[in-house]
CSV table of N, CA and C in Angstrom, one decimal:
chain,number,residue,atom,x,y,z
D,30,MET,N,-26.2,-0.8,56.1
D,30,MET,CA,-24.8,-0.9,57.0
D,30,MET,C,-23.9,-1.7,56.5
D,31,GLU,N,-24.6,-3.2,55.7
D,31,GLU,CA,-23.9,-4.4,55.2
D,31,GLU,C,-23.1,-3.6,54.3
D,32,LEU,N,-23.1,-3.0,53.3
D,32,LEU,CA,-23.0,-2.5,51.9
D,32,LEU,C,-21.1,-2.3,51.9
D,33,LEU,N,-21.3,-1.1,53.5
D,33,LEU,CA,-20.7,0.2,54.4
D,33,LEU,C,-19.0,-1.4,54.4
D,34,THR,N,-19.7,-2.9,54.6
D,34,THR,CA,-18.9,-3.3,55.6
D,34,THR,C,-18.2,-3.9,53.8
D,35,PHE,N,-19.4,-4.4,53.1
D,35,PHE,CA,-18.8,-4.7,52.1
D,35,PHE,C,-18.0,-4.2,51.1
D,36,LEU,N,-17.8,-2.6,51.0
D,36,LEU,CA,-17.2,-1.7,50.7
D,36,LEU,C,-15.7,-1.8,51.5
D,37,SER,N,-16.0,-1.4,52.5
D,37,SER,CA,-14.4,-1.1,53.5
D,37,SER,C,-13.9,-2.5,53.0
D,38,GLU,N,-13.8,-3.4,53.3
D,38,GLU,CA,-13.4,-5.2,53.1
D,38,GLU,C,-13.2,-5.3,51.9
D,39,ASN,N,-13.1,-4.4,51.1
D,39,ASN,CA,-12.8,-4.9,49.4
D,39,ASN,C,-12.4,-3.4,49.2
D,40,VAL,N,-11.7,-2.8,49.5
D,40,VAL,CA,-11.1,-1.5,48.7
D,40,VAL,C,-10.5,-1.6,47.6
D,41,LEU,N,-9.3,-2.9,48.0
D,41,LEU,CA,-8.4,-3.3,46.9
D,41,LEU,C,-9.0,-3.7,45.5
D,42,GLN,N,-10.2,-4.5,45.9
D,42,GLN,CA,-10.7,-5.5,44.9
D,42,GLN,C,-12.0,-4.1,43.7
D,43,ILE,N,-12.4,-4.1,44.2
D,43,ILE,CA,-12.8,-2.6,44.3
D,43,ILE,C,-12.1,-1.7,43.2
D,44,LEU,N,-11.4,-1.1,43.5
D,44,LEU,CA,-10.2,-0.2,43.1
D,44,LEU,C,-9.8,-1.0,41.9
D,45,MET,N,-9.2,-2.3,41.9
D,45,MET,CA,-8.9,-3.1,41.0
D,45,MET,C,-10.6,-3.3,39.7
D,46,MET,N,-11.9,-3.3,39.9
D,46,MET,CA,-12.2,-3.6,39.2
D,46,MET,C,-12.6,-1.8,38.5
D,47,LEU,N,-12.5,-0.9,39.1
D,47,LEU,CA,-13.0,0.4,38.7
D,47,LEU,C,-11.8,0.5,37.4
D,48,ILE,N,-10.3,0.1,38.0
D,48,ILE,CA,-9.3,1.0,36.8
D,48,ILE,C,-9.2,0.2,35.9
D,49,GLY,N,-9.4,-1.0,35.8
D,49,GLY,CA,-10.1,-2.5,35.1
D,49,GLY,C,-11.0,-2.0,34.1
D,50,PHE,N,-12.4,-1.8,34.8
D,50,PHE,CA,-13.2,-0.9,33.7
D,50,PHE,C,-12.6,0.5,32.9
D,51,GLY,N,-11.6,1.5,33.7
D,51,GLY,CA,-11.7,2.5,32.9
D,51,GLY,C,-10.7,2.4,32.0
D,52,LEU,N,-9.8,1.4,32.5
D,52,LEU,CA,-8.7,1.0,30.8
D,52,LEU,C,-9.4,0.3,29.8
D,53,LEU,N,-10.6,-0.6,30.2
D,53,LEU,CA,-11.1,-1.6,28.9
D,53,LEU,C,-12.1,0.3,27.9
D,54,VAL,N,-12.5,1.1,28.9
D,54,VAL,CA,-13.6,2.3,28.2
D,54,VAL,C,-12.2,2.9,27.6
D,55,LEU,N,-11.6,3.2,27.9
D,55,LEU,CA,-10.1,3.9,27.0
D,55,LEU,C,-9.6,2.7,26.2
D,56,GLU,N,-9.5,1.3,25.7
D,56,GLU,CA,-9.0,1.0,25.2
D,56,GLU,C,-9.8,0.7,24.1
D,57,ILE,N,-11.6,1.2,23.9
D,57,ILE,CA,-12.6,1.6,23.5
D,57,ILE,C,-12.0,2.9,22.7
D,58,TYR,N,-12.2,3.7,23.2
D,58,TYR,CA,-11.6,5.0,22.8
D,58,TYR,C,-10.5,5.2,22.1
D,59,LEU,N,-9.6,4.9,22.4
D,59,LEU,CA,-7.9,4.7,21.4
D,59,LEU,C,-7.8,3.3,21.6
D,60,PRO,N,-8.3,3.1,20.4
D,60,PRO,CA,-8.0,1.5,19.8
D,60,PRO,C,-6.2,1.2,20.0
D,61,GLY,N,-5.8,0.6,20.1
D,61,GLY,CA,-4.0,0.8,19.2
D,61,GLY,C,-3.6,-1.0,19.9
D,62,PHE,N,-2.3,-1.1,20.7
D,62,PHE,CA,-1.7,-2.1,21.0
D,62,PHE,C,-2.2,-2.8,21.8
D,63,GLY,N,-3.5,-2.1,22.1
D,63,GLY,CA,-3.9,-3.5,23.5
D,63,GLY,C,-3.2,-3.0,24.6
D,64,VAL,N,-2.6,-2.5,25.6
D,64,VAL,CA,-2.1,-3.1,26.3
D,64,VAL,C,-2.8,-2.5,27.7
D,65,ALA,N,-3.7,-1.3,27.3
D,65,ALA,CA,-4.6,-0.7,28.1
D,65,ALA,C,-5.6,-2.1,28.6
D,66,GLY,N,-6.1,-2.5,27.3
D,66,GLY,CA,-7.5,-3.3,26.7
D,66,GLY,C,-6.7,-4.5,27.8
D,67,ILE,N,-5.9,-5.4,27.9
D,67,ILE,CA,-5.7,-6.5,27.9
D,67,ILE,C,-4.9,-6.0,30.2
D,68,SER,N,-4.6,-5.0,30.6
D,68,SER,CA,-4.4,-4.6,32.1
D,68,SER,C,-5.2,-4.6,32.1
D,69,GLY,N,-6.4,-3.8,31.4
D,69,GLY,CA,-7.9,-3.8,32.0
D,69,GLY,C,-8.7,-4.6,32.2
D,70,SER,N,-8.8,-6.0,31.2
D,70,SER,CA,-9.6,-7.4,31.7
D,70,SER,C,-8.3,-8.0,33.1
D,71,VAL,N,-7.8,-7.9,33.1
D,71,VAL,CA,-6.8,-8.8,33.7
D,71,VAL,C,-7.2,-8.3,34.9
D,72,LEU,N,-6.9,-7.0,35.9
D,72,LEU,CA,-7.5,-6.1,36.6
D,72,LEU,C,-8.9,-6.6,36.8
D,73,LEU,N,-9.5,-6.5,35.6
D,73,LEU,CA,-11.5,-6.5,36.4
D,73,LEU,C,-11.7,-7.4,37.0
D,74,ILE,N,-10.9,-8.4,36.1
D,74,ILE,CA,-11.5,-10.5,36.3
D,74,ILE,C,-10.9,-10.5,37.6
D,75,LEU,N,-9.7,-10.4,37.8
D,75,LEU,CA,-9.0,-10.2,39.2
D,75,LEU,C,-9.7,-9.6,40.6
D,76,GLY,N,-10.1,-9.0,40.3
D,76,GLY,CA,-10.5,-7.7,41.1
D,76,GLY,C,-12.3,-8.5,42.0
D,77,ILE,N,-13.2,-9.2,40.5
D,77,ILE,CA,-14.3,-9.5,40.6
D,77,ILE,C,-13.7,-11.0,41.3
D,78,ILE,N,-12.9,-11.8,40.8
D,78,ILE,CA,-12.1,-12.9,41.6
D,78,ILE,C,-12.4,-13.1,42.6
D,79,LEU,N,-11.2,-11.6,43.1
D,79,LEU,CA,-10.7,-11.5,44.7
D,79,LEU,C,-12.5,-10.4,46.3
D,80,ALA,N,-13.1,-10.4,45.2
D,80,ALA,CA,-14.4,-10.1,45.8
D,80,ALA,C,-15.3,-10.6,45.8
D,81,ALA,N,-16.1,-12.0,45.2
D,81,ALA,CA,-17.0,-12.7,44.8
D,81,ALA,C,-16.2,-13.5,46.1
D,82,GLU,N,-18.3,-13.5,46.9
D,82,GLU,CA,-17.6,-15.0,47.7
D,82,GLU,C,-17.6,-16.1,48.2
D,83,THR,N,-18.9,-16.1,46.9
D,83,THR,CA,-19.2,-17.5,45.6
D,83,THR,C,-19.5,-17.4,44.4
D,84,VAL,N,-19.4,-18.7,43.5
D,84,VAL,CA,-19.5,-18.5,42.7
D,84,VAL,C,-20.6,-18.1,41.9
D,85,VAL,N,-21.7,-17.6,42.2
D,85,VAL,CA,-22.9,-16.9,41.7
D,85,VAL,C,-22.6,-15.7,41.9
D,86,GLN,N,-22.0,-15.5,43.0
D,86,GLN,CA,-21.7,-14.1,43.4
D,86,GLN,C,-20.4,-13.2,42.1
D,87,GLY,N,-19.8,-13.8,41.8
D,87,GLY,CA,-18.8,-13.7,40.9
D,87,GLY,C,-19.3,-14.0,39.6
D,88,LEU,N,-20.2,-14.3,39.1
D,88,LEU,CA,-20.8,-14.9,37.6
D,88,LEU,C,-21.9,-13.2,37.9
D,89,ILE,N,-22.6,-13.0,38.4
D,89,ILE,CA,-23.3,-11.7,38.6
D,89,ILE,C,-22.7,-11.1,38.4
D,90,MET,N,-21.7,-10.3,39.4
D,90,MET,CA,-20.3,-9.2,39.0
D,90,MET,C,-20.1,-9.2,37.4
D,91,ALA,N,-19.4,-10.2,36.9
D,91,ALA,CA,-18.7,-10.5,35.4
D,91,ALA,C,-20.0,-10.1,34.7
D,92,LEU,N,-21.3,-10.7,35.1
D,92,LEU,CA,-22.6,-10.3,34.4
D,92,LEU,C,-22.6,-8.6,33.9
D,93,ILE,N,-22.7,-7.4,35.4
D,93,ILE,CA,-23.0,-6.8,35.1
D,93,ILE,C,-21.6,-6.0,34.9
D,94,ALA,N,-20.5,-6.0,35.1
D,94,ALA,CA,-19.9,-6.1,34.3
D,94,ALA,C,-19.5,-5.7,32.7
D,95,ILE,N,-19.9,-6.4,31.6
D,95,ILE,CA,-20.6,-6.8,30.5
D,95,ILE,C,-21.0,-6.1,30.6
D,96,ILE,N,-22.4,-5.9,31.2
D,96,ILE,CA,-23.5,-4.9,30.5
D,96,ILE,C,-22.8,-3.7,30.0
D,97,LEU,N,-22.1,-3.5,31.5
D,97,LEU,CA,-21.9,-1.6,31.2
D,97,LEU,C,-20.8,-1.7,30.3
D,98,LEU,N,-19.9,-2.5,30.1
D,98,LEU,CA,-19.4,-2.4,29.2
D,98,LEU,C,-19.2,-2.3,27.8
D,99,GLY,N,-20.7,-2.5,28.0
D,99,GLY,CA,-21.6,-2.8,26.1
D,99,GLY,C,-21.9,-1.5,26.3
D,100,ILE,N,-22.4,-0.9,27.5
D,100,ILE,CA,-23.1,0.0,27.1
D,100,ILE,C,-21.7,1.4,27.3
D,101,ALA,N,-20.9,1.7,27.5
D,101,ALA,CA,-19.9,2.1,26.9
D,101,ALA,C,-19.7,1.4,25.7
D,102,PHE,N,-19.6,0.5,25.4
D,102,PHE,CA,-19.4,0.6,23.6
D,102,PHE,C,-20.2,1.3,22.7
D,103,THR,N,-21.8,0.8,23.0
D,103,THR,CA,-22.4,1.2,22.8
D,103,THR,C,-22.3,2.7,22.3
D,104,ILE,N,-22.1,3.4,23.0
D,104,ILE,CA,-22.2,4.9,23.5
D,104,ILE,C,-21.1,5.2,22.8
D,105,ALA,N,-20.2,5.1,22.8
D,105,ALA,CA,-18.3,5.2,22.0
D,105,ALA,C,-19.0,5.3,20.6
D,106,MET,N,-19.6,4.5,20.3
D,106,MET,CA,-20.1,4.1,19.1
D,106,MET,C,-20.7,4.9,17.9
D,107,ARG,N,-21.7,5.0,18.9
D,107,ARG,CA,-22.9,6.4,18.7
D,107,ARG,C,-22.1,7.4,17.8
D,108,ALA,N,-21.0,7.4,19.5
D,108,ALA,CA,-21.0,9.0,19.5
D,108,ALA,C,-19.9,9.4,18.6
D,109,GLY,N,-18.7,8.3,17.5
D,109,GLY,CA,-17.7,8.1,16.9
D,109,GLY,C,-18.7,8.0,15.8
D,110,ALA,N,-20.0,7.9,15.2
D,110,ALA,CA,-20.8,7.9,14.4
D,110,ALA,C,-21.1,9.5,13.8
D,111,LYS,N,-21.8,10.5,15.0
D,111,LYS,CA,-21.4,11.1,14.8
D,111,LYS,C,-20.8,12.3,15.1
D,112,GLY,N,-19.3,11.5,14.6
D,112,GLY,CA,-18.2,12.5,14.4
D,112,GLY,C,-17.6,13.0,16.0
D,113,LYS,N,-18.0,12.6,17.2
D,113,LYS,CA,-17.6,13.5,17.8
D,113,LYS,C,-16.5,12.7,18.7
D,114,ILE,N,-16.0,12.1,18.1
D,114,ILE,CA,-15.1,11.3,18.9
D,114,ILE,C,-13.6,12.5,18.3
D,115,LEU,N,-12.5,13.4,18.4
D,115,LEU,CA,-11.7,14.0,17.6
D,115,LEU,C,-12.1,14.8,17.1
D,116,ASN,N,-13.3,14.9,17.3
D,116,ASN,CA,-14.4,15.9,16.1
D,116,ASN,C,-14.0,15.2,14.3
D,117,LYS,N,-13.7,13.7,14.1
D,117,LYS,CA,-14.0,13.2,12.9
D,117,LYS,C,-15.0,12.2,13.1
D,118,LYS,N,-15.7,11.8,11.9
D,118,LYS,CA,-16.2,10.9,11.6
D,118,LYS,C,-15.2,9.3,11.3
D,119,LEU,N,-15.7,8.4,11.5
D,119,LEU,CA,-14.9,7.1,11.6
D,119,LEU,C,-15.2,6.6,9.9
D,120,VAL,N,-14.8,7.8,8.8
D,120,VAL,CA,-14.4,7.3,7.7
D,120,VAL,C,-12.6,7.0,7.4
D,121,LEU,N,-12.4,5.7,6.9
D,121,LEU,CA,-11.1,5.1,6.2
D,121,LEU,C,-10.5,6.5,5.4
D,122,ASN,N,-10.0,7.4,5.4
D,122,ASN,CA,-10.0,8.1,3.8
D,122,ASN,C,-8.5,7.2,3.1
D,123,ALA,N,-7.9,6.8,3.8
D,123,ALA,CA,-6.8,6.2,2.7
D,123,ALA,C,-7.5,5.1,2.3
D,124,VAL,N,-8.3,4.4,2.3
D,124,VAL,CA,-9.4,3.3,1.2
D,124,VAL,C,-10.1,4.2,0.2
D,125,ALA,N,-10.2,4.9,0.6
D,125,ALA,CA,-11.3,5.9,-0.3
D,125,ALA,C,-10.4,5.5,-1.7
D,126,THR,N,-11.3,5.1,-2.6
D,126,THR,CA,-10.7,5.3,-4.1
D,126,THR,C,-10.9,6.6,-5.0
D,127,GLU,N,-10.4,6.3,-6.1
D,127,GLU,CA,-10.2,7.9,-6.5
D,127,GLU,C,-11.3,7.2,-8.0
D,128,PRO,N,-11.6,8.2,-8.3
D,128,PRO,CA,-12.4,7.4,-10.0
D,128,PRO,C,-11.6,7.3,-10.5
D,129,LYS,N,-11.7,6.9,-11.7
D,129,LYS,CA,-10.5,6.0,-12.7
D,129,LYS,C,-10.5,7.0,-13.4
D,130,LYS,N,-8.9,6.8,-14.2
D,130,LYS,CA,-8.4,8.1,-14.8
D,130,LYS,C,-8.5,7.4,-16.0
D,131,GLU,N,-8.8,8.1,-17.1
D,131,GLU,CA,-8.5,7.5,-18.4
D,131,GLU,C,-7.3,6.7,-18.7
D,132,ASN,N,-7.0,6.0,-19.2
D,132,ASN,CA,-5.6,5.2,-19.3
D,132,ASN,C,-4.9,5.5,-20.7
D,133,PRO,N,-3.8,5.9,-20.3
D,133,PRO,CA,-2.9,6.6,-20.9
D,133,PRO,C,-2.4,6.5,-22.7
D,134,LEU,N,-2.5,4.9,-22.4
D,134,LEU,CA,-2.1,3.8,-23.7
D,134,LEU,C,-3.4,4.0,-25.0
D,135,ASN,N,-4.3,4.0,-24.5
D,135,ASN,CA,-5.6,4.6,-25.1
D,135,ASN,C,-5.6,5.4,-26.6
D,136,TYR,N,-4.4,6.2,-25.8
D,136,TYR,CA,-4.2,7.4,-27.4
D,136,TYR,C,-3.9,6.2,-28.2
D,137,TYR,N,-3.3,5.0,-28.3
D,137,TYR,CA,-2.9,4.5,-29.5
D,137,TYR,C,-3.3,3.6,-30.3
D,138,VAL,N,-4.6,3.5,-29.7
D,138,VAL,CA,-5.7,2.6,-30.1
D,138,VAL,C,-5.4,3.2,-31.5
D,139,GLY,N,-5.7,2.3,-32.8
D,139,GLY,CA,-6.1,2.7,-34.0
D,139,GLY,C,-4.4,3.0,-34.9
D,140,LEU,N,-3.4,4.0,-34.8
D,140,LEU,CA,-3.0,4.2,-34.7
D,140,LEU,C,-1.8,2.9,-35.6
D,141,GLU,N,-0.8,3.2,-36.7
D,141,GLU,CA,-0.4,2.2,-36.9
D,141,GLU,C,1.3,2.5,-36.7
D,142,GLY,N,2.0,1.3,-37.0
D,142,GLY,CA,3.3,1.1,-36.4
D,142,GLY,C,4.2,0.4,-37.2
D,143,LYS,N,5.3,0.4,-36.6
D,143,LYS,CA,6.5,-1.2,-37.2
D,143,LYS,C,6.9,-2.1,-36.8
D,144,ALA,N,6.7,-3.6,-36.5
D,144,ALA,CA,7.2,-4.3,-35.7
D,144,ALA,C,8.8,-4.1,-35.6
D,145,VAL,N,9.7,-3.9,-34.4
D,145,VAL,CA,11.1,-4.0,-34.0
D,145,VAL,C,11.7,-5.0,-34.1
D,146,THR,N,11.1,-6.5,-33.4
D,146,THR,CA,11.1,-7.2,-33.4
D,146,THR,C,10.1,-8.9,-33.8
D,147,PRO,N,10.5,-10.2,-33.9
D,147,PRO,CA,9.3,-10.6,-34.1
D,147,PRO,C,8.8,-10.8,-32.9
D,148,LEU,N,7.1,-10.6,-33.4
D,148,LEU,CA,6.2,-10.6,-32.2
D,148,LEU,C,5.5,-12.4,-32.0
D,149,ASN,N,5.9,-12.9,-30.6
D,149,ASN,CA,5.6,-14.6,-31.2
D,149,ASN,C,5.0,-15.0,-29.5
D,150,PRO,N,4.6,-14.3,-29.2
D,150,PRO,CA,3.0,-12.9,-29.6
D,150,PRO,C,3.7,-11.4,-29.0
D,151,VAL,N,4.4,-11.9,-28.3
D,151,VAL,CA,5.3,-11.2,-27.7
D,151,VAL,C,6.5,-10.2,-28.0
D,152,GLY,N,6.4,-8.8,-28.3
D,152,GLY,CA,7.3,-8.1,-28.7
D,152,GLY,C,8.0,-7.0,-28.5
D,153,SER,N,8.5,-5.6,-29.2
D,153,SER,CA,8.2,-5.2,-29.2
D,153,SER,C,7.7,-4.2,-30.7
D,154,CYS,N,7.4,-3.0,-30.9
D,154,CYS,CA,7.2,-2.3,-31.9
D,154,CYS,C,7.4,-0.5,-31.6
D,155,GLU,N,7.5,0.2,-33.0
D,155,GLU,CA,7.3,1.6,-32.8
D,155,GLU,C,6.4,1.6,-33.8
D,156,ILE,N,5.8,3.0,-32.6
D,156,ILE,CA,5.0,3.6,-33.0
D,156,ILE,C,4.8,5.4,-32.5
D,157,GLU,N,5.0,6.1,-33.7
D,157,GLU,CA,5.3,7.1,-33.9
D,157,GLU,C,6.5,7.9,-32.8
D,158,GLY,N,8.1,6.7,-33.0
D,158,GLY,CA,8.2,7.5,-32.4
D,158,GLY,C,9.2,6.7,-31.0
D,159,VAL,N,7.9,6.2,-31.1
D,159,VAL,CA,8.1,5.2,-29.6
D,159,VAL,C,8.0,4.2,-29.3
D,160,ARG,N,9.1,3.4,-28.7
D,160,ARG,CA,9.1,1.7,-28.7
D,160,ARG,C,7.9,1.7,-27.6
D,161,LEU,N,7.4,0.6,-28.2
D,161,LEU,CA,6.5,-0.2,-27.1
D,161,LEU,C,6.6,-1.5,-27.5
D,162,SER,N,6.1,-2.1,-25.7
D,162,SER,CA,6.5,-3.2,-26.0
D,162,SER,C,4.4,-4.0,-26.0
D,163,VAL,N,4.7,-4.9,-26.7
D,163,VAL,CA,3.5,-5.5,-27.3
D,163,VAL,C,2.7,-6.6,-27.4
D,164,LEU,N,1.5,-7.3,-27.5
D,164,LEU,CA,1.7,-8.4,-27.5
D,164,LEU,C,0.4,-8.8,-28.5
D,165,SER,N,0.7,-9.7,-30.0
D,165,SER,CA,0.0,-9.7,-31.0
D,165,SER,C,-1.3,-10.4,-31.0
D,166,GLU,N,-2.4,-10.4,-31.5
D,166,GLU,CA,-3.5,-11.5,-31.7
D,166,GLU,C,-4.0,-12.0,-32.7
D,167,ASP,N,-2.6,-11.5,-33.7
D,167,ASP,CA,-2.4,-13.0,-34.5
D,167,ASP,C,-1.1,-13.8,-33.4
D,168,SER,N,-1.2,-14.3,-34.6
D,168,SER,CA,-0.1,-16.3,-34.0
D,168,SER,C,1.3,-15.3,-34.3
D,169,PHE,N,2.2,-14.7,-35.5
D,169,PHE,CA,3.1,-14.7,-35.1
D,169,PHE,C,3.8,-13.3,-36.4
D,170,ILE,N,3.9,-12.2,-35.8
D,170,ILE,CA,4.5,-11.1,-37.1
D,170,ILE,C,5.5,-10.9,-36.9
D,171,GLU,N,6.4,-11.0,-38.4
D,171,GLU,CA,8.0,-10.4,-38.6
D,171,GLU,C,8.1,-9.6,-38.4
D,172,ALA,N,9.8,-9.2,-38.3
D,172,ALA,CA,10.1,-8.0,-38.0
D,172,ALA,C,9.9,-7.3,-39.0
D,173,GLY,N,10.0,-6.1,-38.9
D,173,GLY,CA,9.3,-5.3,-39.9
D,173,GLY,C,8.3,-5.2,-40.6
D,174,GLU,N,7.4,-5.6,-40.5
D,174,GLU,CA,5.9,-5.9,-40.5
D,174,GLU,C,5.7,-5.0,-40.4
D,175,LYS,N,4.3,-3.9,-40.9
D,175,LYS,CA,3.3,-2.8,-40.2
D,175,LYS,C,2.1,-3.5,-40.0
D,176,ILE,N,2.1,-3.2,-38.8
D,176,ILE,CA,0.6,-3.4,-36.9
D,176,ILE,C,0.3,-1.8,-37.3
D,177,LYS,N,-1.3,-2.3,-36.6
D,177,LYS,CA,-1.9,-1.2,-35.8
D,177,LYS,C,-2.6,-2.0,-34.6
D,178,VAL,N,-2.7,-1.0,-33.5
D,178,VAL,CA,-2.6,-1.2,-32.6
D,178,VAL,C,-4.3,-1.5,-32.3
D,179,VAL,N,-5.0,-2.5,-31.7
D,179,VAL,CA,-6.4,-2.8,-32.2
D,179,VAL,C,-6.9,-2.9,-30.8
D,180,ARG,N,-6.3,-2.5,-29.2
D,180,ARG,CA,-7.4,-2.3,-28.2
D,180,ARG,C,-6.1,-2.8,-26.6
D,181,VAL,N,-6.9,-2.0,-25.9
D,181,VAL,CA,-5.8,-1.8,-24.5
D,181,VAL,C,-6.5,-2.7,-23.2
D,182,GLU,N,-5.6,-3.6,-23.2
D,182,GLU,CA,-6.3,-3.9,-21.8
D,182,GLU,C,-4.7,-3.9,-20.1
D,183,GLY,N,-5.5,-2.7,-19.7
D,183,GLY,CA,-5.1,-2.2,-18.8
D,183,GLY,C,-3.1,-1.6,-19.0
D,184,LYS,N,-2.3,-2.4,-19.1
D,184,LYS,CA,-1.2,-1.7,-19.4
D,184,LYS,C,-0.5,-2.1,-20.7
D,185,GLN,N,-1.5,-3.2,-21.0
D,185,GLN,CA,-1.2,-3.9,-22.6
D,185,GLN,C,-1.9,-3.7,-23.6
D,186,LEU,N,-0.7,-3.7,-24.7
D,186,LEU,CA,-0.8,-2.9,-26.4
D,186,LEU,C,-1.5,-4.5,-26.7
D,187,TYR,N,-2.1,-4.9,-27.3
D,187,TYR,CA,-2.9,-5.7,-28.2
D,187,TYR,C,-2.7,-5.2,-29.7
D,188,VAL,N,-2.2,-6.2,-30.6
D,188,VAL,CA,-1.5,-5.1,-32.1
D,188,VAL,C,-2.1,-6.7,-33.2
D,189,ARG,N,-2.3,-5.8,-34.9
D,189,ARG,CA,-2.3,-6.8,-35.2
D,189,ARG,C,-2.0,-6.6,-36.7
D,190,LYS,N,-1.5,-7.3,-37.7
D,190,LYS,CA,-0.7,-7.1,-39.5
D,190,LYS,C,-1.2,-5.6,-39.4
D,191,ALA,N,-1.4,-4.9,-40.2
D,191,ALA,CA,-1.9,-4.1,-41.0
D,191,ALA,C,-2.3,-4.1,-42.2
């Protein structure tokens, strides 16, 4: 009988706690801006404060709410890991990397050309009719001297006197 009296006297508070709990569970399944999570937290805390007659009773209610939210979170994470949420696994496809492709500049390694500008140490050269920006491994190469591509690092070609 005491439980029925408590329930009938605290209908608003219990409703606030249930809606707050529901909004927090919704935030677990559909994370976003946080409106549902913030609203749910406020309603749940306010409902506990208004329903609790003593501090100890309020702490017990808060502990029960935290345990129930922990159980809901565990269920959501297990369901997500098995792909039961929206029939998709929790994988960040956009972050997945593609296998590295071979650098197209590797084609020029070993080829010879001519320095178009002085390489001190950066300048331009022409290899097979293509003008390229290169970096000299030697200290200085005059314009018009023959060069040879010795290596590639990223997008940078390194050359020496041929």
